[in-house]
Amino acid sequence: MKIIVGITGGIAAYKAPELVRLLKKAGHEVRCAATEHALEFVTRVTLETVSGAPLYSDLFASGRTEHISLKDWGEMLVVAPATANIIGKVASGIADDALSTLLLAFSGKPVVMAPAMNCEMWAHPAVQRNVETLKSWGIRMVGPAEGELACGVSGVGRMAEPQQIVDAIGEGATLKLNGERWLVTAGPTYERIDSVRFIGNYSSGKMGFALAEALAGAGAKVELVTGPTSLNAANPHIHLIRVESAREMYAAATEVFPRCHGAILSAAVADYRPAECADHKLKKNGSEGMTLELVQNPDILATLGGMKHEGQTLVGFALETDNEEANAQRKLEKKNLDYIVLNSLRDKGAGFGVDTNKVYIIGRDGSCTESPLLSKQEVAQLIINTVTT
Ligand code: PMT
């Protein structure tokens, strides 16, 4: 594989030549890119000698587009050591030197980082937030390890050993869903009654957004069709399509699905909508009550089940309050699904609005994977692992 090793300015940079040597020994082609500060710790001559290629460290040295030709060449980018500074820059989209510019241009290909810094810096909420952001984009972190640090204290912050980094690279050389496109539906739908009122539900979109992030983290391009929610997608490989009503969600999902490898429909779609929508605010009519006539919405999941072709995976959700398993099983068969994810509102901490969920992933083959109560991110990961094997 063609691997670019990015080196930033920390004491652990002295281990970078050893990492390059081990990667070459494992049969990889290696080129190095370093920040100005990295070259305070390890020399250009050393890096060029061990890699056998010119070092990329100056954005302006040989024309302004070397970061583009280098990113076209590389199949993987490994940053070791990765300082708090480079982690923060990438998380914020800052490209102010050769390596940070290369990192932002290196999209759609695997990136691995081996963080190394003082333990207090590693524990800082800003660094932890930035690390979580990078992970949600699919960047893999190897380490840091616990041990003695250059500043004399002990704690978590040591760069993983070069051999550990080489081993981790082998495991994640290709992202599982690279080159695949997936559809996810999320959030509630709003069905208009008049110009100021609607019928809606309590879905926050958290489950659907976590699924989209997990899919994108595994290398997929994601079409995320979402009803009204305040959430935003972090991963640049998530294409957000915002809709309001069930019919708009139906139009977007049926348009996208034929180009997808699979779809996971977690949206809480209104089964009914008002037969008519007034274009003004409806007024109270004396002391009498009001009757709202409802008509059925199209069933998006059942429609996709009818459209599904060989090789596509279709996953639905079922939100049940009684006879949970039997009802979920019925939906699985009736809507031609490969898996159904059952949410029981009887499980505490599961379902609408909360940050956690507890699910049963039921397969067409009769398999059933039950999760404990987990964060919606962890549940999303479990669902992706189960339905993409
Ligand atoms: O958004 P959160 O606050 O994180 O909450 C997550 C959730 C509770 C909404 C989610 O985990 C969940 O359970 N989603 C499914 C809710 C639901 O509408 O279930 P259902 O049993 O009514 O629908 C069954 C399946 O058909 C679902 O995949 C649904 O998206 C789909 N459907 C339903 C009706 C319809 N007209 N079109 C559909 O596609």
PDB file of N, CA and C in Angstrom, residues 248-300:
ATOM      1  N   GLU A 248     -43.005  14.131   1.620  1.00  0.00           N
ATOM      2  CA  GLU A 248     -41.687  14.629   1.156  1.00  0.00           C
ATOM      3  C   GLU A 248     -40.598  13.591   1.434  1.00  0.00           C
ATOM      4  N   MET A 249     -40.699  12.937   2.611  1.00  0.00           N
ATOM      5  CA  MET A 249     -39.699  11.904   2.946  1.00  0.00           C
ATOM      6  C   MET A 249     -39.815  10.737   1.958  1.00  0.00           C
ATOM      7  N   TYR A 250     -41.031  10.401   1.611  1.00  0.00           N
ATOM      8  CA  TYR A 250     -41.290   9.315   0.648  1.00  0.00           C
ATOM      9  C   TYR A 250     -40.635   9.651  -0.709  1.00  0.00           C
ATOM     10  N   ALA A 251     -40.835  10.899  -1.166  1.00  0.00           N
ATOM     11  CA  ALA A 251     -40.293  11.300  -2.475  1.00  0.00           C
ATOM     12  C   ALA A 251     -38.763  11.218  -2.467  1.00  0.00           C
ATOM     13  N   ALA A 252     -38.141  11.733  -1.385  1.00  0.00           N
ATOM     14  CA  ALA A 252     -36.672  11.740  -1.320  1.00  0.00           C
ATOM     15  C   ALA A 252     -36.129  10.315  -1.214  1.00  0.00           C
ATOM     16  N   ALA A 253     -36.739   9.492  -0.350  1.00  0.00           N
ATOM     17  CA  ALA A 253     -36.208   8.141  -0.107  1.00  0.00           C
ATOM     18  C   ALA A 253     -36.360   7.250  -1.346  1.00  0.00           C
ATOM     19  N   THR A 254     -37.488   7.326  -2.011  1.00  0.00           N
ATOM     20  CA  THR A 254     -37.698   6.457  -3.184  1.00  0.00           C
ATOM     21  C   THR A 254     -36.811   6.904  -4.363  1.00  0.00           C
ATOM     22  N   GLU A 255     -36.453   8.191  -4.379  1.00  0.00           N
ATOM     23  CA  GLU A 255     -35.581   8.679  -5.456  1.00  0.00           C
ATOM     24  C   GLU A 255     -34.151   8.149  -5.268  1.00  0.00           C
ATOM     25  N   VAL A 256     -33.697   8.124  -4.006  1.00  0.00           N
ATOM     26  CA  VAL A 256     -32.307   7.785  -3.696  1.00  0.00           C
ATOM     27  C   VAL A 256     -32.067   6.269  -3.632  1.00  0.00           C
ATOM     28  N   PHE A 257     -33.074   5.520  -3.165  1.00  0.00           N
ATOM     29  CA  PHE A 257     -32.882   4.100  -2.842  1.00  0.00           C
ATOM     30  C   PHE A 257     -32.310   3.247  -3.986  1.00  0.00           C
ATOM     31  N   PRO A 258     -32.740   3.431  -5.243  1.00  0.00           N
ATOM     32  CA  PRO A 258     -32.202   2.563  -6.300  1.00  0.00           C
ATOM     33  C   PRO A 258     -30.683   2.640  -6.442  1.00  0.00           C
ATOM     34  N   ARG A 259     -30.044   3.746  -5.991  1.00  0.00           N
ATOM     35  CA  ARG A 259     -28.586   3.897  -6.123  1.00  0.00           C
ATOM     36  C   ARG A 259     -27.849   3.404  -4.866  1.00  0.00           C
ATOM     37  N   CYS A 260     -28.585   2.839  -3.899  1.00  0.00           N
ATOM     38  CA  CYS A 260     -27.980   2.503  -2.604  1.00  0.00           C
ATOM     39  C   CYS A 260     -27.731   1.003  -2.436  1.00  0.00           C
ATOM     40  N   HIS A 261     -26.697   0.680  -1.655  1.00  0.00           N
ATOM     41  CA  HIS A 261     -26.449  -0.714  -1.288  1.00  0.00           C
ATOM     42  C   HIS A 261     -27.415  -1.161  -0.209  1.00  0.00           C
ATOM     43  N   GLY A 262     -27.893  -0.206   0.570  1.00  0.00           N
ATOM     44  CA  GLY A 262     -28.803  -0.577   1.643  1.00  0.00           C
ATOM     45  C   GLY A 262     -29.480   0.649   2.219  1.00  0.00           C
ATOM     46  N   ALA A 263     -30.490   0.402   3.063  1.00  0.00           N
ATOM     47  CA  ALA A 263     -31.210   1.506   3.695  1.00  0.00           C
ATOM     48  C   ALA A 263     -31.609   1.103   5.104  1.00  0.00           C
ATOM     49  N   ILE A 264     -31.517   2.075   6.016  1.00  0.00           N
ATOM     50  CA  ILE A 264     -31.965   1.850   7.392  1.00  0.00           C
ATOM     51  C   ILE A 264     -32.977   2.949   7.713  1.00  0.00           C
ATOM     52  N   LEU A 265     -34.214   2.543   7.941  1.00  0.00           N
ATOM     53  CA  LEU A 265     -35.282   3.537   8.124  1.00  0.00           C
ATOM     54  C   LEU A 265     -35.648   3.649   9.601  1.00  0.00           C
ATOM     55  N   SER A 266     -35.096   4.687  10.238  1.00  0.00           N
ATOM     56  CA  SER A 266     -35.345   4.846  11.674  1.00  0.00           C
ATOM     57  C   SER A 266     -36.305   5.999  11.952  1.00  0.00           C
ATOM     58  N   ALA A 267     -36.780   6.683  10.912  1.00  0.00           N
ATOM     59  CA  ALA A 267     -37.661   7.835  11.125  1.00  0.00           C
ATOM     60  C   ALA A 267     -38.986   7.386  11.725  1.00  0.00           C
ATOM     61  N   ALA A 268     -39.552   8.266  12.542  1.00  0.00           N
ATOM     62  CA  ALA A 268     -40.891   8.028  13.091  1.00  0.00           C
ATOM     63  C   ALA A 268     -41.869   8.771  12.163  1.00  0.00           C
ATOM     64  N   VAL A 269     -42.352   8.049  11.178  1.00  0.00           N
ATOM     65  CA  VAL A 269     -43.176   8.663  10.122  1.00  0.00           C
ATOM     66  C   VAL A 269     -44.644   8.637  10.549  1.00  0.00           C
ATOM     67  N   ALA A 270     -45.333   9.755  10.368  1.00  0.00           N
ATOM     68  CA  ALA A 270     -46.763   9.793  10.719  1.00  0.00           C
ATOM     69  C   ALA A 270     -47.537   8.886   9.762  1.00  0.00           C
ATOM     70  N   ASP A 271     -48.335   7.989  10.328  1.00  0.00           N
ATOM     71  CA  ASP A 271     -49.127   7.093   9.468  1.00  0.00           C
ATOM     72  C   ASP A 271     -50.260   7.857   8.791  1.00  0.00           C
ATOM     73  N   TYR A 272     -50.721   8.942   9.427  1.00  0.00           N
ATOM     74  CA  TYR A 272     -51.864   9.700   8.883  1.00  0.00           C
ATOM     75  C   TYR A 272     -51.543  11.180   8.795  1.00  0.00           C
ATOM     76  N   ARG A 273     -52.235  11.865   7.893  1.00  0.00           N
ATOM     77  CA  ARG A 273     -52.117  13.330   7.785  1.00  0.00           C
ATOM     78  C   ARG A 273     -53.521  13.902   7.637  1.00  0.00           C
ATOM     79  N   PRO A 274     -53.703  15.167   7.970  1.00  0.00           N
ATOM     80  CA  PRO A 274     -55.023  15.780   7.777  1.00  0.00           C
ATOM     81  C   PRO A 274     -55.410  15.734   6.294  1.00  0.00           C
ATOM     82  N   ALA A 275     -56.662  15.426   6.038  1.00  0.00           N
ATOM     83  CA  ALA A 275     -57.132  15.314   4.647  1.00  0.00           C
ATOM     84  C   ALA A 275     -56.946  16.642   3.919  1.00  0.00           C
ATOM     85  N   GLU A 276     -57.106  17.738   4.682  1.00  0.00           N
ATOM     86  CA  GLU A 276     -56.919  19.060   4.069  1.00  0.00           C
ATOM     87  C   GLU A 276     -56.033  19.917   4.952  1.00  0.00           C
ATOM     88  N   CYS A 277     -55.272  20.800   4.331  1.00  0.00           N
ATOM     89  CA  CYS A 277     -54.437  21.730   5.097  1.00  0.00           C
ATOM     90  C   CYS A 277     -54.929  23.147   4.785  1.00  0.00           C
ATOM     91  N   ALA A 278     -55.420  23.843   5.830  1.00  0.00           N
ATOM     92  CA  ALA A 278     -55.918  25.214   5.602  1.00  0.00           C
ATOM     93  C   ALA A 278     -54.735  26.148   5.361  1.00  0.00           C
ATOM     94  N   ASP A 279     -54.894  27.100   4.433  1.00  0.00           N
ATOM     95  CA  ASP A 279     -53.771  28.009   4.154  1.00  0.00           C
ATOM     96  C   ASP A 279     -53.781  29.220   5.085  1.00  0.00           C
ATOM     97  N   HIS A 280     -54.643  29.183   6.098  1.00  0.00           N
ATOM     98  CA  HIS A 280     -54.698  30.259   7.094  1.00  0.00           C
ATOM     99  C   HIS A 280     -54.845  29.605   8.467  1.00  0.00           C
ATOM    100  N   LYS A 281     -54.756  30.391   9.530  1.00  0.00           N
ATOM    101  CA  LYS A 281     -54.908  29.819  10.880  1.00  0.00           C
ATOM    102  C   LYS A 281     -56.384  29.541  11.138  1.00  0.00           C
ATOM    103  N   LEU A 282     -56.703  28.286  11.446  1.00  0.00           N
ATOM    104  CA  LEU A 282     -58.109  27.931  11.694  1.00  0.00           C
ATOM    105  C   LEU A 282     -58.589  28.639  12.971  1.00  0.00           C
ATOM    106  N   LYS A 283     -59.796  29.176  12.905  1.00  0.00           N
ATOM    107  CA  LYS A 283     -60.338  29.923  14.064  1.00  0.00           C
ATOM    108  C   LYS A 283     -61.226  29.008  14.892  1.00  0.00           C
ATOM    109  N   LYS A 284     -61.325  29.332  16.197  1.00  0.00           N
ATOM    110  CA  LYS A 284     -62.249  28.598  17.060  1.00  0.00           C
ATOM    111  C   LYS A 284     -63.659  28.826  16.570  1.00  0.00           C
ATOM    112  N   ASN A 285     -64.453  27.733  16.584  1.00  0.00           N
ATOM    113  CA  ASN A 285     -65.813  27.873  16.085  1.00  0.00           C
ATOM    114  C   ASN A 285     -66.769  27.793  17.271  1.00  0.00           C
ATOM    115  N   GLY A 286     -67.015  28.948  17.961  1.00  0.00           N
ATOM    116  CA  GLY A 286     -67.885  28.978  19.140  1.00  0.00           C
ATOM    117  C   GLY A 286     -67.365  28.023  20.196  1.00  0.00           C
ATOM    118  N   SER A 287     -68.259  27.276  20.820  1.00  0.00           N
ATOM    119  CA  SER A 287     -67.833  26.355  21.879  1.00  0.00           C
ATOM    120  C   SER A 287     -67.846  24.910  21.396  1.00  0.00           C
ATOM    121  N   GLU A 288     -68.086  24.733  20.094  1.00  0.00           N
ATOM    122  CA  GLU A 288     -68.156  23.370  19.563  1.00  0.00           C
ATOM    123  C   GLU A 288     -66.760  22.752  19.420  1.00  0.00           C
ATOM    124  N   GLY A 289     -66.707  21.432  19.437  1.00  0.00           N
ATOM    125  CA  GLY A 289     -65.430  20.754  19.200  1.00  0.00           C
ATOM    126  C   GLY A 289     -65.083  20.812  17.719  1.00  0.00           C
ATOM    127  N   MET A 290     -64.015  20.150  17.362  1.00  0.00           N
ATOM    128  CA  MET A 290     -63.602  20.170  15.957  1.00  0.00           C
ATOM    129  C   MET A 290     -63.227  18.750  15.532  1.00  0.00           C
ATOM    130  N   THR A 291     -63.651  18.359  14.367  1.00  0.00           N
ATOM    131  CA  THR A 291     -63.300  17.018  13.883  1.00  0.00           C
ATOM    132  C   THR A 291     -62.288  17.168  12.757  1.00  0.00           C
ATOM    133  N   LEU A 292     -61.186  16.437  12.904  1.00  0.00           N
ATOM    134  CA  LEU A 292     -60.139  16.508  11.880  1.00  0.00           C
ATOM    135  C   LEU A 292     -60.184  15.212  11.088  1.00  0.00           C
ATOM    136  N   GLU A 293     -60.372  15.304   9.791  1.00  0.00           N
ATOM    137  CA  GLU A 293     -60.390  14.073   8.995  1.00  0.00           C
ATOM    138  C   GLU A 293     -58.951  13.726   8.594  1.00  0.00           C
ATOM    139  N   LEU A 294     -58.557  12.473   8.822  1.00  0.00           N
ATOM    140  CA  LEU A 294     -57.192  12.061   8.497  1.00  0.00           C
ATOM    141  C   LEU A 294     -57.196  11.061   7.347  1.00  0.00           C
ATOM    142  N   VAL A 295     -56.166  11.137   6.520  1.00  0.00           N
ATOM    143  CA  VAL A 295     -55.998  10.141   5.445  1.00  0.00           C
ATOM    144  C   VAL A 295     -54.627   9.489   5.624  1.00  0.00           C
ATOM    145  N   GLN A 296     -54.489   8.296   5.045  1.00  0.00           N
ATOM    146  CA  GLN A 296     -53.254   7.552   5.272  1.00  0.00           C
ATOM    147  C   GLN A 296     -52.074   8.100   4.449  1.00  0.00           C
ATOM    148  N   ASN A 297     -50.900   8.096   5.054  1.00  0.00           N
ATOM    149  CA  ASN A 297     -49.667   8.459   4.334  1.00  0.00           C
ATOM    150  C   ASN A 297     -49.118   7.233   3.625  1.00  0.00           C
ATOM    151  N   PRO A 298     -48.306   7.435   2.597  1.00  0.00           N
ATOM    152  CA  PRO A 298     -47.653   6.275   1.976  1.00  0.00           C
ATOM    153  C   PRO A 298     -46.689   5.637   2.956  1.00  0.00           C
ATOM    154  N   ASP A 299     -46.537   4.328   2.893  1.00  0.00           N
ATOM    155  CA  ASP A 299     -45.585   3.624   3.752  1.00  0.00           C
ATOM    156  C   ASP A 299     -44.246   3.529   2.999  1.00  0.00           C
ATOM    157  N   ILE A 300     -43.276   4.297   3.453  1.00  0.00           N
ATOM    158  CA  ILE A 300     -41.979   4.389   2.751  1.00  0.00           C
ATOM    159  C   ILE A 300     -41.257   3.042   2.792  1.00  0.00           C
TER     160      ILE A 300
END
